XYZ file of C-alpha atoms in Angstrom:
168
model
C 144.272 57.868 228.979
C 145.904 59.940 226.908
C 145.109 63.753 226.394
C 145.843 66.268 223.634
C 146.067 69.500 225.343
C 145.283 71.873 228.304
C 144.246 74.888 228.100
C 144.943 77.292 230.920
C 142.587 80.334 230.823
C 140.031 79.653 228.316
C 137.216 81.718 228.034
C 135.665 80.334 225.010
C 134.373 76.042 226.676
C 131.984 77.213 229.129
C 131.456 80.072 231.437
C 133.541 82.082 233.029
C 137.791 81.471 232.582
C 138.642 77.870 232.978
C 141.275 75.338 232.412
C 140.331 72.819 229.362
C 141.447 69.147 229.618
C 141.009 67.979 225.888
C 141.429 64.298 225.960
C 141.881 61.545 223.614
C 139.448 59.205 222.178
C 136.170 59.277 219.984
C 133.804 57.066 218.616
C 131.179 59.129 216.809
C 133.525 60.811 213.976
C 131.363 63.655 212.972
C 132.078 64.980 209.525
C 134.714 68.465 210.028
C 135.161 67.885 213.859
C 137.305 70.102 214.892
C 139.758 68.171 216.401
C 140.507 64.837 213.987
C 143.485 63.825 215.612
C 141.845 62.997 219.046
C 139.905 60.250 217.676
C 142.898 58.018 218.211
C 143.037 57.142 221.746
C 146.595 57.112 221.465
C 147.002 60.552 220.284
C 148.674 62.499 222.295
C 150.147 62.728 225.777
C 150.002 60.014 228.611
C 147.716 61.963 231.368
C 149.155 61.733 234.839
C 149.433 62.427 238.309
C 151.884 65.493 237.125
C 149.223 66.917 235.017
C 146.395 66.463 237.540
C 148.493 68.175 240.193
C 149.985 71.033 237.641
C 146.165 71.970 236.865
C 144.485 71.753 240.856
C 147.827 74.249 241.621
C 147.307 76.712 238.770
C 143.320 76.853 240.254
C 145.128 77.244 243.651
C 147.323 79.680 242.072
C 145.142 82.143 240.942
C 142.154 81.566 242.789
C 138.294 82.856 242.135
C 139.643 84.252 239.098
C 139.426 80.230 237.535
C 135.462 79.350 237.470
C 136.102 75.854 236.864
C 137.447 72.736 234.877
C 135.776 71.621 230.759
C 136.092 68.072 229.966
C 136.300 68.063 225.991
C 137.895 65.812 223.830
C 137.727 63.708 221.414
C 135.171 62.564 224.034
C 135.155 62.091 227.934
C 132.434 59.599 227.728
C 135.144 57.349 226.022
C 135.145 54.038 227.694
C 138.604 54.095 228.134
C 138.771 57.915 229.689
C 135.519 57.100 232.535
C 137.586 55.795 234.781
C 140.625 57.993 234.679
C 138.270 61.131 235.022
C 136.248 59.480 237.924
C 139.543 59.431 239.732
C 140.885 63.217 238.646
C 137.228 64.544 239.208
C 137.253 63.527 242.400
C 140.659 64.524 243.574
C 139.742 68.216 242.083
C 136.995 68.338 244.542
C 138.469 67.864 247.128
C 140.453 70.863 246.569
C 138.219 72.932 244.791
C 135.008 72.196 245.762
C 133.607 75.192 244.481
C 134.526 75.030 240.724
C 132.620 74.157 238.836
C 133.157 70.758 235.988
C 131.798 71.103 232.376
C 131.707 68.247 230.000
C 131.138 67.234 226.071
C 129.968 64.495 224.962
C 128.950 63.135 221.461
C 126.176 60.815 223.303
C 122.884 62.648 223.893
C 121.949 63.074 227.763
C 119.099 59.914 227.043
C 121.780 57.741 225.874
C 124.267 58.805 228.492
C 121.255 58.258 231.458
C 120.745 54.482 229.504
C 124.970 53.411 230.210
C 125.593 52.844 233.844
C 129.935 53.674 232.983
C 129.121 57.372 231.234
C 126.102 58.183 233.785
C 128.610 57.411 236.841
C 130.596 59.902 235.207
C 128.777 62.675 234.081
C 126.674 62.671 237.417
C 129.794 64.587 238.787
C 129.752 67.406 236.489
C 127.555 70.525 236.613
C 127.063 71.290 232.849
C 126.383 68.492 229.846
C 126.855 69.559 226.359
C 125.416 66.728 224.733
C 125.195 64.954 221.231
C 127.104 64.338 217.557
C 128.512 68.033 216.326
C 126.119 67.786 212.951
C 128.046 70.120 210.061
C 125.049 70.681 208.793
C 124.104 72.256 211.529
C 126.705 74.502 212.650
C 126.436 77.900 214.197
C 129.068 79.910 214.659
C 126.890 82.239 216.641
C 126.093 79.428 218.972
C 127.132 79.535 222.672
C 128.881 76.991 223.876
C 128.159 74.016 221.097
C 129.080 73.459 217.676
C 126.053 72.964 216.117
C 122.388 73.788 216.981
C 121.509 70.125 217.624
C 123.299 70.223 220.631
C 122.528 71.312 224.353
C 123.973 72.977 226.888
C 122.367 71.103 230.258
C 122.015 71.322 233.758
C 123.354 68.337 234.915
C 122.074 68.931 239.011
C 118.330 69.956 237.787
C 117.486 67.743 234.925
C 118.500 65.000 237.412
C 116.179 66.412 240.200
C 113.486 67.175 238.066
C 113.638 64.002 236.184
C 113.769 65.534 232.868
C 116.308 67.876 230.374
C 116.715 71.230 232.145
C 118.894 73.519 229.436
C 121.465 75.478 231.491
C 120.914 79.619 231.322
C-alpha cells in the first residue's frame, strides 16, 4: 500500500487533535476531488513498518493530547489498502487501545455492509464518513465531510442498533 502523506497534529479530519494518514488508491474519481493524485494506487511512498512505528511513537510521545487516528485518501477501502490497514489498525489498537479511529470511504454504509472485505476494515474503526464527494453538494460549513450527501456515522452504535446512527 502507498500513502501520499501523514499529517501530525491535524485538527480538521475528525474530532480533536489527530494523526491523519492519506492512503493512495481510489476508484470513485469524484469531480473536483481535493486529492486527485491519490486515485493512483502507486502514488506516494510505500507504507511500511517504519511509518507504522513512527505514528505509534508520536502518539506515545504526546500522550492524551492526540485523540485519534484518521484514515483518508484516496480511499482506505480501496481493495489493495484493506489488508495493510487491518494489520496497522491491530498494531495501533494493541499499543493505543484508548484512541479512536476515523475512516473515510467513497462507499456508502450500505455498500460497505454488502462487501465482506470492506466491512472487515470498517468494523475495526469508530467513525465512518461515507459516500462519494459530490461537487454540486459541496458545503464548506459541514464538519468532517465535503458534501451534504455524506454521513458521519458512529460505527459501533450503528452495528449495535442495526441501522445508521450518525455521530454527534
